[in-house]
CSV table of C-alpha atoms in Angstrom, one decimal:
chain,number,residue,atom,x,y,z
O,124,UNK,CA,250.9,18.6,171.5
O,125,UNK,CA,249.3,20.4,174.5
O,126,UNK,CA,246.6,23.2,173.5
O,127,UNK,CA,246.5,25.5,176.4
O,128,UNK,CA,243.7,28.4,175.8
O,129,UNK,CA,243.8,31.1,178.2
O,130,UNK,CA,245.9,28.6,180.9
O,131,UNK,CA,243.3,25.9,180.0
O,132,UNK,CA,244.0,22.7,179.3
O,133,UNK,CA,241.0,20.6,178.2
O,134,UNK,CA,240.7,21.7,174.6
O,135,UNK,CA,240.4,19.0,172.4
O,136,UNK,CA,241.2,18.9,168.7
O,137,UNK,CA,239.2,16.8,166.5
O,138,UNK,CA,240.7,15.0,163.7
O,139,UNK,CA,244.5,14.9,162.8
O,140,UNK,CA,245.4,18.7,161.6
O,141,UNK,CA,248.3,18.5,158.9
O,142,UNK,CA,250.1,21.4,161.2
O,143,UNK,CA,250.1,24.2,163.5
O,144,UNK,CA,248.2,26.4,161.2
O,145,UNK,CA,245.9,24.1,161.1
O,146,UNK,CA,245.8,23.6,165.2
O,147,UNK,CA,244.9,27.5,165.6
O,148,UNK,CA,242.7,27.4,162.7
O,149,UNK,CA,240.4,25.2,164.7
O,150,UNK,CA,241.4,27.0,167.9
O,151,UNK,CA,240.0,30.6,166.1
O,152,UNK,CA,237.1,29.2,165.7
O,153,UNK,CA,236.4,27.7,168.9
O,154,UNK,CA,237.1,31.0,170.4
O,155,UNK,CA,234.8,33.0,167.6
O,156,UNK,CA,231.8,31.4,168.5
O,157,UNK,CA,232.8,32.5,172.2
O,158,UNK,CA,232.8,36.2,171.3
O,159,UNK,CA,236.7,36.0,171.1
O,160,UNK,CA,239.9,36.7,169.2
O,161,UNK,CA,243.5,35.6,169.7
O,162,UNK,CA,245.7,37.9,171.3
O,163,UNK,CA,248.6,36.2,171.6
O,164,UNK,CA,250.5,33.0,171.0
O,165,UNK,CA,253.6,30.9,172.5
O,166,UNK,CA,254.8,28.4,170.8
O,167,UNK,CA,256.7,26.1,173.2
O,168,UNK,CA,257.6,29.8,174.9
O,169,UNK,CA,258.5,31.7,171.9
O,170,UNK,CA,255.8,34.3,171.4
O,171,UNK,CA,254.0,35.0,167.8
O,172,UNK,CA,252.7,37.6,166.8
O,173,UNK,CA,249.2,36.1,164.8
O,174,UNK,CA,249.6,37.9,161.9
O,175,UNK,CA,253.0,37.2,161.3
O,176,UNK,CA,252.6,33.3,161.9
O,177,UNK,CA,252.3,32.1,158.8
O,178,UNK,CA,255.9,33.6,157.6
O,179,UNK,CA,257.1,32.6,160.8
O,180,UNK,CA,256.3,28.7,161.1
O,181,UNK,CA,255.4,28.3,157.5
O,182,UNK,CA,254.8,23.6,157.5
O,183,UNK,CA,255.4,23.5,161.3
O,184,UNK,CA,254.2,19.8,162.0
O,185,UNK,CA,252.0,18.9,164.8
O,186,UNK,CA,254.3,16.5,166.2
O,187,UNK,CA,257.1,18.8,166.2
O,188,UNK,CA,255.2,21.1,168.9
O,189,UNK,CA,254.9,20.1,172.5
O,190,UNK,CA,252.9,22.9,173.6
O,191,UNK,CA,251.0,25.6,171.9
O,192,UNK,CA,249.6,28.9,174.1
O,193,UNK,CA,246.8,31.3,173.5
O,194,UNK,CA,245.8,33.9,175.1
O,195,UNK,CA,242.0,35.7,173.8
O,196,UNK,CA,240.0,38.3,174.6
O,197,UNK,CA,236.9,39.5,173.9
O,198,UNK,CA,236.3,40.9,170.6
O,199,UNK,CA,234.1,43.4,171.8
O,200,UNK,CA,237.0,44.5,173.9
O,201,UNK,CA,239.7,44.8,171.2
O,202,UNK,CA,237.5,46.5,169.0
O,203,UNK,CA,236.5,49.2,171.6
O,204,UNK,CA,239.7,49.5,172.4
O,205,UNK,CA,241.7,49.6,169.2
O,206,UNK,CA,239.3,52.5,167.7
O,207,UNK,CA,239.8,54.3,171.1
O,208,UNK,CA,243.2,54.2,170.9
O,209,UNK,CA,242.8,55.4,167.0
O,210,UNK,CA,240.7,58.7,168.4
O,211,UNK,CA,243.3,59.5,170.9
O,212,UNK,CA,245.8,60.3,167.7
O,213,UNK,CA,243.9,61.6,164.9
O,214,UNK,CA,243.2,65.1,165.8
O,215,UNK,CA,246.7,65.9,165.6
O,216,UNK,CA,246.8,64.2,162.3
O,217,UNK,CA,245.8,67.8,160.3
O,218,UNK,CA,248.0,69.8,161.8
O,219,UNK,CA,251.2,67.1,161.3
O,220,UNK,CA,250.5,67.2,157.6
O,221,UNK,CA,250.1,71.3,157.8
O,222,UNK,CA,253.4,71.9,159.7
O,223,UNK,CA,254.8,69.4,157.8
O,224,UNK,CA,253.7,71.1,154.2
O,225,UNK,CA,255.5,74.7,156.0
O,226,UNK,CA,258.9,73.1,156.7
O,227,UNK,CA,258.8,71.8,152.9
O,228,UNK,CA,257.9,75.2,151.5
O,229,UNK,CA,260.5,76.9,153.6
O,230,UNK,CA,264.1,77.1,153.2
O,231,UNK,CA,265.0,74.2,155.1
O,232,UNK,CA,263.5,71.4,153.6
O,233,UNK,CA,265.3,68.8,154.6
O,234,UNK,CA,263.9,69.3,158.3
O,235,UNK,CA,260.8,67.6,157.0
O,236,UNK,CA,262.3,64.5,155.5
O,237,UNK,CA,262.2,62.0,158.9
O,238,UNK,CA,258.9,63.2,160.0
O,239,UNK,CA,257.4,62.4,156.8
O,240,UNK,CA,258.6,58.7,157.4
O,241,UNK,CA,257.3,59.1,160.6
O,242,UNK,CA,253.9,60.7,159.7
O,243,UNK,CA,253.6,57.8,156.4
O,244,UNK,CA,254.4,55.1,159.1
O,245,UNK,CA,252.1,56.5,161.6
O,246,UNK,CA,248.9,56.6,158.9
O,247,UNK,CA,250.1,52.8,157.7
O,248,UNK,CA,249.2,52.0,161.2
O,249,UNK,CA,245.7,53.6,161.8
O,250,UNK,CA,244.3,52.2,158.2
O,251,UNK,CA,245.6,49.0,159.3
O,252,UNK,CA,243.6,49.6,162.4
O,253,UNK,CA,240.7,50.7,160.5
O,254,UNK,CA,240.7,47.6,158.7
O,255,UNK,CA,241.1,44.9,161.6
O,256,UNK,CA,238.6,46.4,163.2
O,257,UNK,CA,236.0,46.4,160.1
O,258,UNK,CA,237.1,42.9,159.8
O,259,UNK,CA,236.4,42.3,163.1
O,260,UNK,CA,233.3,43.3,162.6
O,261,UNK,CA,232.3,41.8,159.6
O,262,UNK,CA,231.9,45.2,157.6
O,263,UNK,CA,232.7,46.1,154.2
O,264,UNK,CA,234.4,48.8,153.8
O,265,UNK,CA,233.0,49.4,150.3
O,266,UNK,CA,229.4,49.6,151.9
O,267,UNK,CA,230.6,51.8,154.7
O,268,UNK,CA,230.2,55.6,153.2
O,269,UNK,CA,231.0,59.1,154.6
O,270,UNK,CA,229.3,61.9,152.5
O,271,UNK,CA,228.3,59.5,149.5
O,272,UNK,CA,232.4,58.5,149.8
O,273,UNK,CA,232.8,54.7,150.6
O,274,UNK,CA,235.5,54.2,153.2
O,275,UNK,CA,237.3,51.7,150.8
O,276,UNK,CA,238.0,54.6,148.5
O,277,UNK,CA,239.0,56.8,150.8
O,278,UNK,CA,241.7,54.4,151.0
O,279,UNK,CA,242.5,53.7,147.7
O,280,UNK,CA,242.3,57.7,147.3
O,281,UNK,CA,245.2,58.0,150.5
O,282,UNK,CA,247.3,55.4,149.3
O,283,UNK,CA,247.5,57.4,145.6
O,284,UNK,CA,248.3,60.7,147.5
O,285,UNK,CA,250.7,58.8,149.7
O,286,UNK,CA,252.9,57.2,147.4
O,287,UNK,CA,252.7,60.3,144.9
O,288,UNK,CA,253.9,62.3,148.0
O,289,UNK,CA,256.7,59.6,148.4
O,290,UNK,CA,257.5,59.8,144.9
O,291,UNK,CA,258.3,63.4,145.4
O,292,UNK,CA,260.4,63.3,148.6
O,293,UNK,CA,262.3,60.6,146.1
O,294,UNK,CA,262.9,63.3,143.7
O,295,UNK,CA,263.7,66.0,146.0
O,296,UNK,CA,260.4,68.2,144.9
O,297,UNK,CA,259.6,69.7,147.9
O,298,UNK,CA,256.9,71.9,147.2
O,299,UNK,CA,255.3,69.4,145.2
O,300,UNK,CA,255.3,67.4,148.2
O,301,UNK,CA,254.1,70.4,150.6
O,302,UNK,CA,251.5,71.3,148.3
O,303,UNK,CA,250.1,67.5,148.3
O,304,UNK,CA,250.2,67.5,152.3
O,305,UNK,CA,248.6,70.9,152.8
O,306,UNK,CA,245.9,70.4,150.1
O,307,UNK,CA,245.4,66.8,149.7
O,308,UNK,CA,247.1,65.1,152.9
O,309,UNK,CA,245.8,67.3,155.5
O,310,UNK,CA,241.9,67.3,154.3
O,311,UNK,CA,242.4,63.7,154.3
O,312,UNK,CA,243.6,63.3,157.9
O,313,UNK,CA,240.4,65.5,158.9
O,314,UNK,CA,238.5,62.8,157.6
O,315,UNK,CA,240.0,59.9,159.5
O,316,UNK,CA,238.2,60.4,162.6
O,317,UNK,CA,235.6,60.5,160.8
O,318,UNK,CA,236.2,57.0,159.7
O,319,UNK,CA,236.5,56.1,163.4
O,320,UNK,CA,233.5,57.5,164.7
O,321,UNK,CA,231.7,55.7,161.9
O,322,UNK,CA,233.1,52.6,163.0
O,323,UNK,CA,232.7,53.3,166.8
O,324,UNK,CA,228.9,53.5,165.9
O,325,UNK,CA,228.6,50.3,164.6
O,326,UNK,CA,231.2,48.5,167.3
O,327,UNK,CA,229.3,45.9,169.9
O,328,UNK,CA,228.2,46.7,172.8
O,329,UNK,CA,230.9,45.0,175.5
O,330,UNK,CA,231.1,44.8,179.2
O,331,UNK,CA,234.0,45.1,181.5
């Protein structure tokens, strides 16, 4: 099997990994000690997304591989740019959960239902964010605070709100659900940028 890093050629494994997983284990941490983090992966042209590999091949054997891609990047790079993206979208966050919390207390309630999806979607995405790039980072998230608030139970303390507020959609109890999104959602939202400022601050310097 061919290991081509960033159209190079010359890596060369040591040993006799037991699989693929194995192959990019030792290919993640080539590239760590470089500064860098896969950003994508082809196997013989089909493309991977890394966190979805393991699903995805599960025991793919070495020998059943004749080439395996990577492209990296700087992690300096992906971090900057991940929490960049995450501070283009977050003021609007408040007001989503506010408008959202009107159409449930009006008279046409069922307006709201699809954006609520939309909006729970949405904020699965930016604490995943949040946590790539702590990882990233090597930061705990339970040693990060805001206010005397660790970030890790801000969290836990969304995901309760969240999955009560899908618990009411469920049963149809709208203004329970517009109460939780003006009162507990929207405050919450407020706080994520928060979050990624916090995060910006402790992000490496990078170049380029």
């Amino acid at each position: 099997m061919d290991v081509v890093i960033d159209g190079d050629r010359n890596f060369g494994l040591q040993g006799e990994p037991k699989n693929v997983l194995a192959v990019l284990g030792a290919v993640e941490g080539h590239l760590r000690k470089q500064g860098r983090a896969i950003l994508s992966i082809q196997i013989d042209g089909k493309e991977y997304a890394p966190d979805d590999l393991l699903s995805r091949t599960g025991e793919l054997q070495v020998n059943a591989v004749s080439e395996l891609a990577v492209q990296s990047e700087k992690i300096a790079r992906l971090i900057a740019d991940c929490l960049e993206e995450l501070r283009g979208v977050l003021p609007e966050l408040p007001t989503v959960c506010r408008s959202l919390a009107e159409i449930f207390h009006s008279d046409r309630p069922q307006e709201g239902y699809e954006p609520f999806h939309k909006l729970a979607d949405l904020w699965f995405q930016i604490k995943k964010r949040q946590q790539l790039a702590a990882r990233a980072m090597d930061l705990d998230l339970e040693q990060l605070e805001i206010n005397g608030v660790s970030v890790a139970t801000m969290h836990d303390e969304l995901n309760g709100f969240l999955q009560e507020a899908a618990e009411a959609l469920e049963q149809q109890d709208c203004i329970l659900l517009g109460d939780l999104l003006e009162y507990e959602l929207a405050p919450r939202a407020e706080q994520e940028s928060d979050i990624v400022a916090l995060l910006q601050e402790r992000a490496p310097a990078h170049s380029g």
